[in-house]
Tab-separated table of C-alpha atoms in Angstrom:
chain	number	residue	atom	x	y	z
A	1	ASN	CA	1.751	19.036	7.474
A	2	ALA	CA	0.284	17.891	4.135
A	3	GLY	CA	0.200	14.237	3.414
A	4	VAL	CA	1.237	12.595	0.244
A	5	MET	CA	-0.280	14.262	-2.819
A	6	GLN	CA	-1.051	12.598	-5.990
A	7	ASN	CA	-2.591	14.096	-9.193
A	8	PRO	CA	-4.586	13.830	-11.162
A	9	ARG	CA	-6.929	11.611	-9.094
A	10	HIS	CA	-8.639	10.314	-12.203
A	11	LEU	CA	-7.169	9.907	-15.656
A	12	VAL	CA	-8.724	8.529	-18.651
A	13	ARG	CA	-6.596	7.790	-21.636
A	14	ARG	CA	-7.372	5.978	-25.085
A	15	ARG	CA	-5.201	2.797	-26.037
A	16	GLY	CA	-1.721	4.056	-27.466
A	17	GLN	CA	-1.720	7.311	-25.505
A	18	GLU	CA	0.810	8.095	-22.647
A	19	ALA	CA	-0.202	8.555	-18.917
A	20	ARG	CA	1.700	10.499	-16.448
A	21	LEU	CA	1.093	10.315	-12.818
A	22	ARG	CA	2.558	12.672	-10.347
A	23	CYS	CA	3.301	12.183	-6.587
A	24	SER	CA	4.655	14.643	-4.142
A	25	PRO	CA	5.783	13.241	-0.963
A	26	MET	CA	5.354	14.181	2.402
A	27	LYS	CA	7.701	17.032	3.677
A	28	GLY	CA	10.960	15.610	4.700
A	29	HIS	CA	10.408	12.406	3.168
A	30	SER	CA	13.096	11.392	0.641
A	31	HIS	CA	11.936	7.886	-0.306
A	32	VAL	CA	9.160	7.180	-2.523
A	33	TYR	CA	7.288	3.972	-3.623
A	34	TRP	CA	4.765	3.225	-6.340
A	35	TYR	CA	2.345	0.318	-6.134
A	36	ARG	CA	-0.484	-0.781	-8.205
A	37	GLN	CA	-3.965	-2.006	-7.272
A	38	LEU	CA	-5.566	-4.087	-10.144
A	39	PRO	CA	-9.222	-4.613	-9.869
A	40	GLU	CA	-9.855	-7.774	-7.727
A	41	GLU	CA	-6.348	-7.700	-6.662
A	42	GLY	CA	-4.079	-6.696	-3.739
A	43	LEU	CA	-1.806	-3.770	-3.898
A	44	LYS	CA	1.635	-4.888	-5.826
A	45	PHE	CA	4.877	-3.137	-5.363
A	46	MET	CA	6.369	-1.381	-8.568
A	47	VAL	CA	9.224	0.656	-7.800
A	48	TYR	CA	11.292	2.316	-5.155
A	49	LEU	CA	13.059	5.540	-5.671
A	50	GLN	CA	15.145	7.870	-3.672
A	51	LYS	CA	16.184	11.534	-4.944
A	52	GLU	CA	17.522	11.005	-8.536
A	53	ASN	CA	17.945	7.433	-7.957
A	54	ILE	CA	15.900	4.245	-8.658
A	55	ILE	CA	16.695	1.631	-5.928
A	56	ASP	CA	14.464	-0.993	-6.960
A	57	GLU	CA	12.371	-1.559	-9.966
A	58	SER	CA	11.607	-5.223	-9.827
A	59	GLY	CA	7.956	-4.846	-9.861
A	60	MET	CA	7.589	-2.633	-12.787
A	61	PRO	CA	6.998	-4.005	-16.217
A	62	LYS	CA	9.937	-4.107	-18.486
A	63	GLU	CA	8.505	-2.238	-21.233
A	64	ARG	CA	6.370	0.937	-21.421
A	65	PHE	CA	6.589	1.851	-17.780
A	66	SER	CA	9.285	4.525	-16.259
A	67	ALA	CA	9.620	6.144	-13.122
A	68	GLU	CA	11.796	9.056	-11.845
A	69	PHE	CA	12.162	11.155	-8.708
A	70	PRO	CA	14.233	14.317	-9.997
A	71	LYS	CA	16.120	16.528	-7.516
A	72	GLU	CA	13.471	19.133	-7.716
A	73	GLY	CA	9.634	18.466	-8.231
A	74	PRO	CA	7.333	15.242	-7.796
A	75	SER	CA	8.123	11.772	-8.676
A	76	ILE	CA	6.433	10.899	-11.903
A	77	LEU	CA	5.248	7.365	-13.094
A	78	ARG	CA	4.912	7.356	-17.008
A	79	ILE	CA	3.091	4.637	-18.988
A	80	GLN	CA	3.709	4.715	-22.676
A	81	GLN	CA	1.344	3.359	-25.212
A	82	VAL	CA	-1.259	2.481	-22.547
A	83	VAL	CA	-3.264	-0.763	-22.979
A	84	ARG	CA	-6.640	-1.606	-21.380
A	85	GLY	CA	-4.818	-3.992	-18.807
A	86	ASP	CA	-3.064	-0.870	-17.492
A	87	SER	CA	-6.420	0.345	-16.086
A	88	ALA	CA	-5.867	0.345	-12.358
A	89	ALA	CA	-5.273	2.434	-9.079
A	90	TYR	CA	-1.729	3.680	-8.619
A	91	PHE	CA	-0.788	4.545	-5.371
A	92	CYS	CA	2.228	6.484	-4.282
A	93	ALA	CA	3.772	6.168	-0.987
A	94	SER	CA	6.648	7.948	1.086
A	95	SER	CA	8.827	7.528	3.812
A	96	PRO	CA	11.444	9.643	5.671
A	97	PRO	CA	15.269	8.709	5.640
A	98	LEU	CA	16.797	6.817	8.413
A	99	ALA	CA	13.098	5.989	9.756
A	100	LEU	CA	13.012	3.841	12.756
A	101	TYR	CA	10.175	1.518	11.374
A	102	ASN	CA	10.119	2.737	7.747
A	103	GLU	CA	6.505	3.355	7.764
A	104	GLN	CA	5.182	4.370	4.603
A	105	PHE	CA	2.197	6.761	4.001
A	106	PHE	CA	0.247	6.538	1.129
A	107	GLY	CA	-1.445	9.222	-1.267
A	108	PRO	CA	-5.118	9.050	-2.507
A	109	GLY	CA	-4.129	7.322	-5.557
A	110	THR	CA	-4.623	7.908	-9.382
A	111	ARG	CA	-7.274	5.829	-11.016
A	112	LEU	CA	-6.259	5.283	-14.576
A	113	THR	CA	-8.976	4.132	-16.897
A	114	VAL	CA	-7.897	3.006	-20.548
A	115	LEU	CA	-10.643	3.143	-23.100
B	1	THR	CA	9.043	-14.957	-3.567
B	2	GLN	CA	7.674	-13.355	-0.365
B	3	LEU	CA	3.882	-13.918	0.060
B	4	LEU	CA	1.275	-12.924	2.678
B	5	GLU	CA	-1.798	-14.930	2.985
B	6	GLN	CA	-4.509	-13.028	4.746
B	7	SER	CA	-7.796	-14.425	5.794
B	8	PRO	CA	-10.717	-14.180	5.596
B	9	GLN	CA	-11.256	-12.380	2.384
B	10	PHE	CA	-14.718	-11.308	3.100
B	11	LEU	CA	-16.357	-10.963	6.601
B	12	SER	CA	-19.882	-9.759	7.234
B	13	ILE	CA	-20.939	-9.634	10.669
B	14	GLN	CA	-23.498	-7.845	13.082
B	15	GLU	CA	-22.754	-4.855	15.221
B	16	GLY	CA	-21.271	-5.963	18.500
B	17	GLU	CA	-19.654	-9.062	17.329
B	18	ASN	CA	-15.968	-9.793	17.608
B	19	LEU	CA	-13.838	-10.805	14.700
B	20	THR	CA	-10.096	-11.687	13.922
B	21	VAL	CA	-8.076	-11.268	10.801
B	22	TYR	CA	-4.872	-13.236	10.147
B	23	CYS	CA	-1.936	-12.640	8.114
B	24	ASN	CA	0.424	-15.567	7.600
B	25	SER	CA	3.743	-15.900	5.783
B	26	SER	CA	6.566	-18.406	5.497
B	27	SER	CA	8.917	-15.394	5.262
B	28	VAL	CA	10.418	-13.101	8.225
B	29	PHE	CA	9.611	-9.447	7.977
B	30	SER	CA	11.419	-6.553	9.519
B	31	SER	CA	8.125	-5.340	10.609
B	32	LEU	CA	4.365	-5.735	9.607
B	33	GLN	CA	2.030	-2.787	8.879
B	34	TRP	CA	-1.624	-2.866	9.050
B	35	TYR	CA	-3.687	-0.462	6.826
B	36	ARG	CA	-7.308	0.418	6.327
B	37	GLN	CA	-8.555	1.440	3.029
B	38	GLU	CA	-11.725	3.054	2.120
B	39	PRO	CA	-13.335	2.906	-1.381
B	40	GLY	CA	-11.648	5.476	-3.680
B	41	GLU	CA	-9.098	6.428	-1.268
B	42	GLY	CA	-5.301	5.269	-0.417
B	43	PRO	CA	-4.518	2.944	2.466
B	44	VAL	CA	-4.389	4.699	5.964
B	45	LEU	CA	-1.715	3.387	8.325
B	46	LEU	CA	-3.337	1.954	11.518
B	47	VAL	CA	-0.212	0.510	13.402
B	48	THR	CA	3.368	-1.035	12.941
B	49	VAL	CA	4.512	-3.981	14.792
B	50	VAL	CA	8.068	-4.678	15.013
B	51	THR	CA	9.176	-6.932	17.739
B	52	GLY	CA	8.064	-10.903	17.984
B	53	GLY	CA	5.494	-11.361	20.231
B	54	GLU	CA	4.439	-7.740	20.270
B	55	VAL	CA	0.768	-6.740	21.168
B	56	LYS	CA	-0.413	-3.157	20.200
B	57	LYS	CA	-3.908	-1.786	21.082
B	58	LEU	CA	-5.555	0.920	19.233
B	59	LYS	CA	-9.111	1.475	21.086
B	60	ARG	CA	-11.159	-1.709	20.183
B	61	LEU	CA	-8.286	-3.009	17.785
B	62	THR	CA	-5.644	-5.437	19.096
B	63	PHE	CA	-2.742	-6.185	16.704
B	64	GLN	CA	-0.374	-9.049	17.502
B	65	PHE	CA	2.951	-9.770	15.921
B	66	GLY	CA	3.893	-13.695	15.994
B	67	ASP	CA	7.083	-14.722	17.959
B	68	ALA	CA	8.792	-15.472	14.837
B	69	ARG	CA	7.769	-12.352	12.932
B	70	LYS	CA	5.964	-14.333	10.252
B	71	ASP	CA	2.604	-13.816	11.029
B	72	SER	CA	0.146	-11.214	12.645
B	73	SER	CA	-3.418	-10.913	13.599
B	74	LEU	CA	-6.072	-7.944	14.145
B	75	HIS	CA	-8.738	-8.515	16.600
B	76	ILE	CA	-11.684	-6.179	16.531
B	77	THR	CA	-14.111	-6.025	19.880
B	78	ALA	CA	-17.756	-5.031	19.499
B	79	ALA	CA	-17.485	-4.127	15.786
B	80	GLN	CA	-19.254	-0.993	14.886
B	81	PRO	CA	-20.618	-0.157	11.417
B	82	GLY	CA	-17.894	2.594	11.240
B	83	ASP	CA	-15.319	-0.345	11.181
B	84	THR	CA	-16.544	-1.257	7.769
B	85	GLY	CA	-13.684	-1.386	5.146
B	86	LEU	CA	-10.847	-3.085	3.666
B	87	TYR	CA	-8.221	-4.203	6.038
B	88	LEU	CA	-4.660	-4.640	4.601
B	89	CYS	CA	-1.603	-6.363	6.231
B	90	ALA	CA	1.833	-5.657	4.744
B	91	GLY	CA	5.282	-7.014	5.537
B	92	LEU	CA	8.205	-4.661	5.180
B	93	LEU	CA	11.305	-5.849	3.544
B	94	VAL	CA	14.100	-3.330	4.516
B	95	TYR	CA	16.924	-2.215	2.423
B	96	ASN	CA	18.835	0.952	1.382
B	97	GLN	CA	17.192	2.753	4.483
B	98	GLY	CA	13.806	2.196	3.034
B	99	GLY	CA	12.179	-1.037	1.704
B	100	LYS	CA	9.127	-2.366	0.168
B	101	LEU	CA	5.836	-3.710	1.432
B	102	ILE	CA	4.467	-6.970	0.507
B	103	PHE	CA	0.615	-6.804	0.821
B	104	GLY	CA	-1.841	-9.577	1.752
B	105	GLN	CA	-4.827	-9.803	-0.542
B	106	GLY	CA	-7.200	-7.801	1.879
B	107	THR	CA	-10.126	-8.535	4.184
B	108	GLU	CA	-13.272	-6.892	3.100
B	109	LEU	CA	-15.216	-6.253	6.396
B	110	SER	CA	-18.883	-5.278	6.526
B	111	VAL	CA	-20.399	-4.591	10.010
B	112	LYS	CA	-24.358	-4.407	9.786
B	113	PRO	CA	-26.218	-2.231	12.298
C-alpha cells in the first residue's frame, strides 16, 4: 500500500512565477491536509480539504495561495507570483474518513526554493 | 489560539543515557500524536495517545498523555545513535470527520556514540 505521494520533491522558481505542488493521498483516504515548514520554524497548518470541498483554509495566506482536491486526481497547492518568503518545505498529509483517531500520514514533502 | 510548547528544543546526549521530551498546552486536544522527522523527509507517525492518563510503549520509547489531555511526554531509555532526529508532538483538533494538527516546535535530539 503506497504512502502519501508528493511531487515534485524539489522545485525552484524565480520571483513572480507560479508554483504547483501535487499530493496523492494514501489509498482509501479522502481527507487531505497541507502544512508548511519554514526554516527554523515548526510545521504550520495551511488547509484541510475533502473531495471537491475546502473544509478549513484558515492557515493559508489570503492572497496568492489556493488549494483544491478534485473528484479525480491529486490535490494541488498553487502559489501564484512566488516571493522569497514562500521558500519552505510543504507537506501533505492524508487521513481516512471516519477514522477512529484521525491519524494523519505525511508525504515526503516538496521543498520550494524561490530565487 | 491553541499552542503546544515543546521542550527542550535541543538535546545532545551520550549513547546509553535516558531522556524525556515534554509537550504542554493550555488547550485540550482530542488526541496527541508523536512524530519523528529525518532531514529531507516528512514526519513519520510514532504513536497516538487518546485517553487521559494513557501510557504507550514502543520498544525503548514510552509515551504518556496527561490526565487532562493537555500535555504529553516522550521518554527514551538507553538512547542509541539511531534515535537521532527531530521529534514532534502534535495535538489534534477534530471536526468534519477529520481535523487539523497543532505542532510543537520540535526537539532536535542528537545521540553521540
